[in-house]
XYZ file of C-alpha atoms in Angstrom:
505
model
C 0.000 0.000 0.000
C 2.827 2.359 0.860
C 4.454 1.498 -2.435
C 1.211 2.235 -4.302
C 0.840 5.541 -2.469
C 4.423 6.436 -3.306
C 3.824 5.654 -6.998
C 0.651 7.764 -6.990
C 2.482 10.622 -5.250
C 5.338 10.520 -7.754
C 2.868 10.351 -10.643
C 0.934 13.342 -9.321
C 4.163 15.279 -8.725
C 5.230 14.542 -12.280
C 1.922 15.878 -13.594
C 2.393 19.086 -11.605
C 5.984 19.668 -12.757
C 5.669 18.157 -16.256
C 2.021 17.605 -17.269
C 2.986 16.404 -20.767
C 2.495 12.692 -21.466
C 5.452 10.791 -22.898
C 3.940 10.217 -26.365
C 2.989 13.914 -26.579
C 6.595 15.091 -26.389
C 6.926 14.517 -30.134
C 4.403 17.337 -30.635
C 5.101 19.443 -27.562
C 8.913 19.762 -27.579
C 9.368 21.112 -31.134
C 6.486 23.557 -30.549
C 8.130 24.734 -27.315
C 11.443 25.093 -29.179
C 9.693 27.205 -31.822
C 8.310 29.499 -29.139
C 11.747 29.732 -27.476
C 13.410 30.828 -30.730
C 10.662 33.332 -31.549
C 10.789 34.793 -28.024
C 14.586 34.968 -28.213
C 14.388 36.971 -31.445
C 11.655 39.228 -30.117
C 13.525 39.858 -26.853
C 16.717 40.760 -28.724
C 14.914 43.076 -31.146
C 12.929 44.671 -28.323
C 16.116 45.229 -26.309
C 17.964 47.136 -29.022
C 15.215 48.992 -30.943
C 14.754 51.761 -28.351
C 18.521 52.334 -28.199
C 18.700 52.802 -31.962
C 15.868 55.343 -31.979
C 16.745 57.237 -28.793
C 20.447 57.680 -29.592
C 20.059 58.392 -33.304
C 16.758 60.301 -33.455
C 15.573 61.153 -29.932
C 13.351 59.674 -27.247
C 10.441 61.886 -28.295
C 10.359 60.118 -31.666
C 9.104 56.867 -30.113
C 5.556 58.163 -29.620
C 5.489 59.371 -33.233
C 6.746 56.008 -34.468
C 4.120 54.077 -32.517
C 1.294 56.269 -33.783
C 2.314 57.108 -37.343
C 4.468 54.148 -38.411
C 3.894 51.051 -36.281
C 0.094 51.250 -36.193
C -0.364 51.847 -39.955
C 2.221 49.136 -40.643
C 0.195 46.719 -38.512
C -2.948 47.542 -40.489
C -1.141 47.006 -43.791
C 0.405 43.773 -42.516
C -3.005 42.452 -41.469
C -4.493 43.261 -44.894
C -1.600 41.530 -46.654
C -1.883 38.553 -44.319
C -5.629 38.187 -44.974
C -4.946 38.336 -48.718
C -2.189 35.712 -48.419
C -4.598 33.422 -46.565
C -6.933 33.578 -49.570
C -4.281 32.720 -52.161
C -1.934 30.401 -50.207
C -2.200 27.489 -47.810
C -1.175 28.052 -44.195
C 2.317 26.585 -44.595
C 3.199 28.943 -47.451
C 1.815 31.891 -45.478
C 4.031 30.969 -42.522
C 7.163 30.687 -44.681
C 6.337 33.933 -46.492
C 5.967 35.972 -43.295
C 9.027 34.587 -41.495
C 11.005 34.823 -44.738
C 10.098 38.506 -44.983
C 11.414 39.229 -41.478
C 14.550 37.147 -42.088
C 15.364 39.003 -45.316
C 14.803 42.367 -43.616
C 17.091 41.473 -40.699
C 19.753 40.305 -43.139
C 19.583 43.514 -45.170
C 19.598 45.646 -42.034
C 22.457 43.776 -40.330
C 24.819 43.747 -43.317
C 23.808 46.774 -45.391
C 21.703 49.398 -43.623
C 23.273 49.272 -40.152
C 26.996 49.161 -41.118
C 26.696 51.937 -43.738
C 24.233 54.560 -42.423
C 25.911 57.401 -44.322
C 25.150 55.701 -47.629
C 21.428 55.228 -46.976
C 20.494 58.264 -44.865
C 20.066 61.849 -46.094
C 22.678 64.464 -45.250
C 22.309 65.163 -41.484
C 23.052 68.879 -41.951
C 20.183 69.191 -44.399
C 17.880 67.310 -42.010
C 18.732 69.598 -39.085
C 18.272 72.704 -41.243
C 14.828 71.514 -42.306
C 13.969 70.678 -38.682
C 14.837 74.236 -37.656
C 12.844 75.721 -40.536
C 9.758 73.613 -39.801
C 9.761 73.058 -36.009
C 6.199 71.677 -35.933
C 7.335 68.790 -38.145
C 10.858 68.385 -36.759
C 10.298 64.862 -35.432
C 8.896 63.656 -38.740
C 11.896 65.214 -40.482
C 14.381 63.644 -38.059
C 12.701 60.257 -38.389
C 13.101 60.532 -42.155
C 16.742 61.482 -41.630
C 17.336 58.170 -39.808
C 14.706 56.124 -41.657
C 16.496 52.771 -41.380
C 16.365 52.875 -37.574
C 12.714 53.925 -37.715
C 11.889 50.987 -39.993
C 13.854 48.651 -37.707
C 11.794 49.876 -34.748
C 8.550 49.143 -36.616
C 9.749 45.709 -37.765
C 10.818 44.799 -34.225
C 7.362 45.726 -32.944
C 5.598 43.820 -35.716
C 7.785 40.736 -35.261
C 6.240 39.995 -31.873
C 2.698 40.570 -33.147
C 3.065 38.544 -36.341
C 5.416 35.719 -35.382
C 4.362 35.084 -31.773
C 0.849 36.412 -31.239
C -0.415 35.473 -34.694
C 1.507 32.720 -36.497
C 2.800 30.637 -33.587
C -0.411 30.655 -31.570
C -2.535 30.152 -34.681
C -0.485 27.066 -35.552
C -0.763 25.842 -31.951
C -4.532 26.370 -31.969
C -4.909 24.433 -35.211
C -3.025 21.323 -34.053
C -3.902 21.324 -30.327
C -7.099 20.078 -28.706
C -8.702 21.861 -25.765
C -7.654 19.086 -23.350
C -4.056 19.318 -24.576
C -4.098 23.126 -24.476
C -4.782 23.141 -20.724
C -1.499 21.262 -20.241
C 0.522 22.533 -23.206
C 0.003 26.278 -23.317
C 1.413 27.380 -19.982
C 4.309 24.956 -20.466
C 5.012 26.600 -23.839
C 5.348 29.869 -21.985
C 7.412 28.284 -19.202
C 10.074 26.899 -21.526
C 9.826 29.810 -23.947
C 10.514 32.397 -21.243
C 13.935 30.878 -20.616
C 14.747 32.921 -23.728
C 14.755 36.095 -21.573
C 17.837 35.265 -19.472
C 19.455 33.688 -22.549
C 18.848 36.977 -24.371
C 20.644 38.888 -21.618
C 23.621 36.507 -21.865
C 23.689 36.762 -25.672
C 23.564 40.575 -25.602
C 26.342 40.785 -23.017
C 28.585 38.298 -24.834
C 28.160 39.587 -28.378
C 28.456 43.264 -27.488
C 31.383 42.758 -25.096
C 33.472 41.381 -27.987
C 33.004 44.668 -29.862
C 32.847 47.167 -27.012
C 35.760 48.309 -24.841
C 34.477 48.467 -21.266
C 37.900 48.897 -19.646
C 37.635 52.683 -19.416
C 34.953 54.997 -18.082
C 33.950 55.905 -21.630
C 32.391 53.064 -23.589
C 34.080 52.829 -26.983
C 33.059 50.782 -29.979
C 36.060 48.740 -31.091
C 34.580 47.779 -34.473
C 32.547 50.773 -35.623
C 29.371 49.834 -37.468
C 29.630 46.148 -36.554
C 28.887 45.965 -32.819
C 25.321 44.715 -33.348
C 26.027 42.545 -36.402
C 26.773 39.341 -34.403
C 23.629 39.813 -32.309
C 21.461 40.382 -35.368
C 23.076 37.338 -36.992
C 21.839 35.249 -34.051
C 18.273 36.392 -34.730
C 18.613 35.409 -38.389
C 19.924 31.966 -37.428
C 17.122 31.589 -34.878
C 14.539 32.314 -37.605
C 16.057 29.569 -39.752
C 15.685 27.138 -36.832
C 12.013 28.140 -36.524
C 11.453 27.322 -40.194
C 13.164 23.950 -39.780
C 11.054 23.075 -36.713
C 7.845 24.136 -38.477
C 8.686 21.922 -41.464
C 9.572 18.988 -39.178
C 6.246 19.249 -37.313
C 4.291 19.309 -40.573
C 6.137 16.237 -41.871
C 6.306 14.138 -38.704
C 3.580 15.289 -36.282
C 0.654 16.250 -38.501
C 0.964 12.912 -40.295
C 0.706 10.981 -37.003
C -2.959 10.078 -36.272
C -2.110 9.645 -32.568
C -1.122 13.302 -32.319
C -3.282 15.034 -34.935
C -6.839 14.512 -36.141
C -6.517 14.112 -39.904
C -10.266 14.623 -40.403
C -9.938 18.239 -39.250
C -7.312 18.764 -41.931
C -9.621 17.385 -44.603
C -12.478 19.560 -43.366
C -10.235 22.567 -43.546
C -9.381 21.899 -47.177
C -13.057 21.658 -48.148
C -13.959 25.046 -46.705
C -14.762 27.863 -49.101
C -12.388 30.786 -48.679
C -13.978 34.172 -48.197
C -13.100 37.300 -50.120
C -11.174 40.052 -48.364
C -14.344 42.163 -48.060
C -16.326 39.266 -46.589
C -13.444 38.486 -44.233
C -13.502 42.000 -42.786
C -17.274 41.852 -42.477
C -17.020 38.557 -40.596
C -14.339 39.904 -38.252
C -15.921 43.208 -37.301
C -19.489 41.927 -36.923
C -18.562 39.115 -34.524
C -19.480 39.679 -30.876
C -17.030 36.931 -29.894
C -14.096 38.623 -31.640
C -15.240 41.990 -30.312
C -14.916 40.727 -26.756
C -11.491 39.283 -27.531
C -10.416 42.660 -28.943
C -11.656 44.290 -25.721
C -9.402 42.019 -23.650
C -6.345 42.838 -25.761
C -7.074 46.575 -25.827
C -7.740 46.699 -22.080
C -4.453 44.967 -21.261
C -2.413 47.175 -23.597
C -3.935 50.473 -22.455
C -3.919 49.702 -18.726
C -0.331 48.444 -18.618
C 0.902 51.390 -20.696
C -0.857 53.918 -18.452
C 1.033 52.502 -15.484
C 4.318 52.152 -17.375
C 4.310 55.794 -18.480
C 4.092 57.069 -14.902
C 6.543 54.410 -13.648
C 9.187 55.247 -16.251
C 8.860 58.944 -15.422
C 9.748 58.071 -11.812
C 12.621 55.878 -12.983
C 14.030 58.787 -14.965
C 14.085 60.882 -11.786
C 15.832 58.113 -9.871
C 18.233 57.140 -12.674
C 18.918 60.369 -14.610
C 21.721 59.046 -16.816
C 21.372 56.662 -19.730
C 23.892 54.257 -18.231
C 22.141 54.060 -14.857
C 18.705 53.613 -16.383
C 19.955 50.962 -18.815
C 21.545 48.997 -15.966
C 18.278 49.111 -14.038
C 16.225 47.981 -17.037
C 18.617 45.065 -17.468
C 17.899 43.988 -13.900
C 14.182 44.509 -14.522
C 14.264 42.131 -17.486
C 15.980 39.518 -15.302
C 13.301 39.917 -12.613
C 10.609 39.649 -15.256
C 12.091 36.486 -16.728
C 12.371 34.714 -13.368
C 8.858 35.769 -12.340
C 7.409 34.633 -15.676
C 8.967 31.176 -15.325
C 7.674 30.774 -11.758
C 4.206 31.957 -12.765
C 4.208 29.530 -15.701
C 4.605 26.640 -13.273
C 1.666 27.919 -11.230
C -0.357 28.863 -14.311
C -0.162 25.407 -15.892
C -1.805 23.927 -12.800
C -4.380 26.729 -12.536
C -5.478 26.115 -16.137
C -5.927 22.409 -15.460
C -7.851 22.835 -12.215
C -10.180 25.827 -12.695
C -12.630 27.094 -15.292
C -11.657 29.342 -18.215
C -13.352 32.346 -16.590
C -11.482 31.905 -13.303
C -8.131 31.611 -15.070
C -8.888 34.553 -17.396
C -9.852 36.919 -14.568
C -6.504 36.516 -12.739
C -4.685 39.005 -15.009
C -7.089 41.979 -14.728
C -7.354 41.389 -10.973
C -3.549 41.354 -10.628
C -3.197 44.549 -12.661
C -6.052 46.193 -10.744
C -4.573 45.358 -7.307
C -0.964 46.250 -8.110
C -1.978 49.314 -10.156
C -4.138 50.562 -7.288
C -1.211 50.175 -4.895
C 1.118 52.084 -7.232
C -1.245 54.952 -8.005
C -2.379 55.225 -4.370
C 1.226 55.624 -3.238
C 1.788 58.434 -5.746
C -1.539 60.233 -5.286
C -1.469 60.078 -1.482
C 2.282 60.632 -1.207
C 1.855 63.081 1.663
C -0.064 60.596 3.802
C 0.274 56.936 2.837
C 3.540 57.643 1.023
C 5.228 59.223 4.028
C 4.134 56.350 6.271
C 5.566 53.682 3.966
C 8.808 55.551 3.296
C 9.349 55.889 7.029
C 8.465 52.232 7.613
C 10.831 50.919 4.912
C 13.509 53.521 5.590
C 13.895 54.621 1.955
C 13.222 57.699 -0.140
C 9.824 58.275 -1.810
C 11.241 58.118 -5.356
C 13.057 54.853 -4.645
C 9.952 53.309 -3.078
C 7.768 54.484 -5.986
C 10.228 52.832 -8.382
C 10.174 49.609 -6.340
C 6.354 49.481 -6.241
C 6.140 50.278 -9.959
C 8.718 47.601 -10.747
C 6.812 45.029 -8.694
C 3.600 46.057 -10.465
C 5.136 45.559 -13.906
C 6.858 42.288 -13.016
C 3.748 40.713 -11.447
C 1.367 42.021 -14.119
C 3.459 40.809 -17.038
C 4.213 37.471 -15.391
C 0.475 36.925 -14.948
C -0.120 38.040 -18.507
C 2.414 35.591 -19.940
C 1.250 32.679 -17.801
C -2.553 33.091 -17.870
C -3.735 35.933 -20.124
C -1.983 34.646 -23.251
C -2.997 31.045 -22.614
C -6.677 31.769 -21.920
C -6.858 34.166 -24.871
C -5.446 31.524 -27.209
C -7.771 28.863 -25.794
C -10.706 31.096 -26.740
C -9.835 30.675 -30.441
C -9.900 26.865 -30.415
C -13.709 26.377 -30.741
C -13.875 28.782 -33.721
C -13.822 27.584 -37.324
C -10.626 27.875 -39.379
C -11.707 31.084 -41.140
C -12.385 32.809 -37.826
C -9.174 31.436 -36.324
C -6.930 32.788 -39.067
C -8.438 36.125 -40.137
C -10.222 36.869 -36.883
C -7.026 36.233 -34.943
C -5.100 38.521 -37.302
C -7.493 41.383 -36.548
C -7.542 40.795 -32.787
C -3.830 40.260 -32.223
C -2.184 42.485 -34.806
C -4.628 45.403 -34.876
C -5.987 45.027 -31.348
C -2.484 44.555 -29.993
C -1.174 47.633 -31.789
C -4.071 49.861 -30.653
C -3.678 48.486 -27.151
C 0.029 49.268 -26.982
C -0.425 52.661 -28.607
C -3.578 53.479 -26.625
C -1.882 54.458 -23.386
C 0.671 56.579 -25.234
C -2.018 58.293 -27.280
C -3.990 59.125 -24.129
C -0.925 60.518 -22.366
C 0.453 62.467 -25.351
C -2.978 63.967 -26.095
C -3.359 64.985 -22.447
C -0.003 66.754 -22.440
C -0.766 68.319 -25.812
C -4.000 69.837 -24.474
C -2.485 70.724 -21.082
C 1.210 71.429 -21.783
C 1.842 72.847 -18.300
C 1.133 69.466 -16.712
C 3.782 66.879 -15.895
C 3.312 63.239 -14.914
C 3.147 64.310 -11.262
C 0.073 66.505 -11.827
C -1.495 64.156 -14.396
C -1.230 60.954 -12.346
C -4.737 61.219 -10.760
C -6.312 61.573 -14.213
C -4.377 58.628 -15.623
C -5.303 56.589 -12.557
C -9.007 57.315 -13.144
C -8.771 56.181 -16.779
C -6.851 53.105 -15.636
C -9.620 52.062 -13.224
C -12.342 52.502 -15.876
C -10.396 50.390 -18.395
C -9.800 47.540 -15.922
C -13.472 47.490 -14.861
C -14.484 47.177 -18.528
C -11.931 44.378 -18.848
C -13.524 42.437 -15.986
C -16.976 42.754 -17.581
C -15.559 41.607 -20.941
C -14.072 38.480 -19.330
C -17.461 37.606 -17.836
C -19.259 38.112 -21.162
C -16.668 36.192 -23.184
C -16.799 33.301 -20.728
C -20.480 32.761 -21.589
C -19.740 32.902 -25.327
C -16.787 30.513 -24.928
C -18.852 27.937 -23.033
C -21.553 28.099 -25.706
C -18.960 27.507 -28.422
C -17.516 24.558 -26.512
C -20.965 22.985 -26.191
C -21.918 23.642 -29.819
C -18.712 22.105 -31.177
C -18.408 19.325 -28.556
C -14.866 20.274 -27.530
């Protein structure tokens, strides 16, 4: 009996730590490796894009890029993607999109980045035009360094297209609901090991081209310091293509791992025109609720981040100090995401979709309330906590804001992404592909840009205000957005359960 209990205990422990069955590893492991490579690329691109723009154009240009370049590019990319879905099968669409990013990174790494003087306009002419037309100076300066602006947009779109759209769409197509409850959080768990690996790769590749022995950082090989790092992203994309091809050849032909009848049904479906596709997407209540979730997350997290980064700038006024802090922040975020993935995989298996989906807005609401309350009531609650912890108010605000961002994003990666992707599974293939493109690419872009648009518009209308005076207003908008998010989760839960019943998932 003791032996039987021990076997049961070990079996249960194995399910908690590694809920994947042995025969499922053939499907799960290459998918997890795909996510790792995509996250590695996205983390690298995300780490260096701001540096390119801030040092070559100016920090103020980022808000212009998000509004006037990234968002329109996302719309164009979604239209092209929907058109590709009508004229190509899903495998060709995947290879086309990842091939596009791979070619761009190759051109940028070995042509645009090493030889900026050959591809950019004369900087003296750009500055003269900026002085002559001050209202348009940021547009002029962005044009003057257009390759870095395009790189910024491509880095932003890479995460939306390759991770949010193509990877999760592929996972949704080949994964059953029962498998998803065990697979999806584990995808995130293994994939998020890419964050600390990214930090190691950045440190190693840049240290071979940067002289850190003196107080002044000097580039040893001018124009080539980022080439090895960008080469790693190109190689990682090639690995993704190899893994995708291997899964299609060896997993989707295995009846024990993939239902071949669903593939046949997919082939028999009539493809909609582009006009009909848009009509289907924007008249769907189900997709509308999914868009609400994505928009609410993007706007709420950006409203908090804007205020938090303003405090960080006060605490770390130099570029070097702030960069060192953000490096530590990424390490904290990576560790927290991995730990939350372990917890999230068990939450998904043990609770309903609605319960799992509501964790993220609740986490953001609680931590956001703590952060904004500390700043708004800094003369009462703030003084008490600074005295209790024996630290300055700016340092404590930075600590609370950092904790808010780490916990919110860890919950997002472990539960929000998984529950959102699970919501696509009961939909038909047309809704999965084109509906997902609209929700993730367009919804994601508006969500990320939403907080910045709100803040920039506020400061445009009230230029005398700073983040300190504007914080109560941003906090009020934050609370409204999160409340709407909670209602959307409740409404989508009903729709999701109806879809599950209708399709017998």
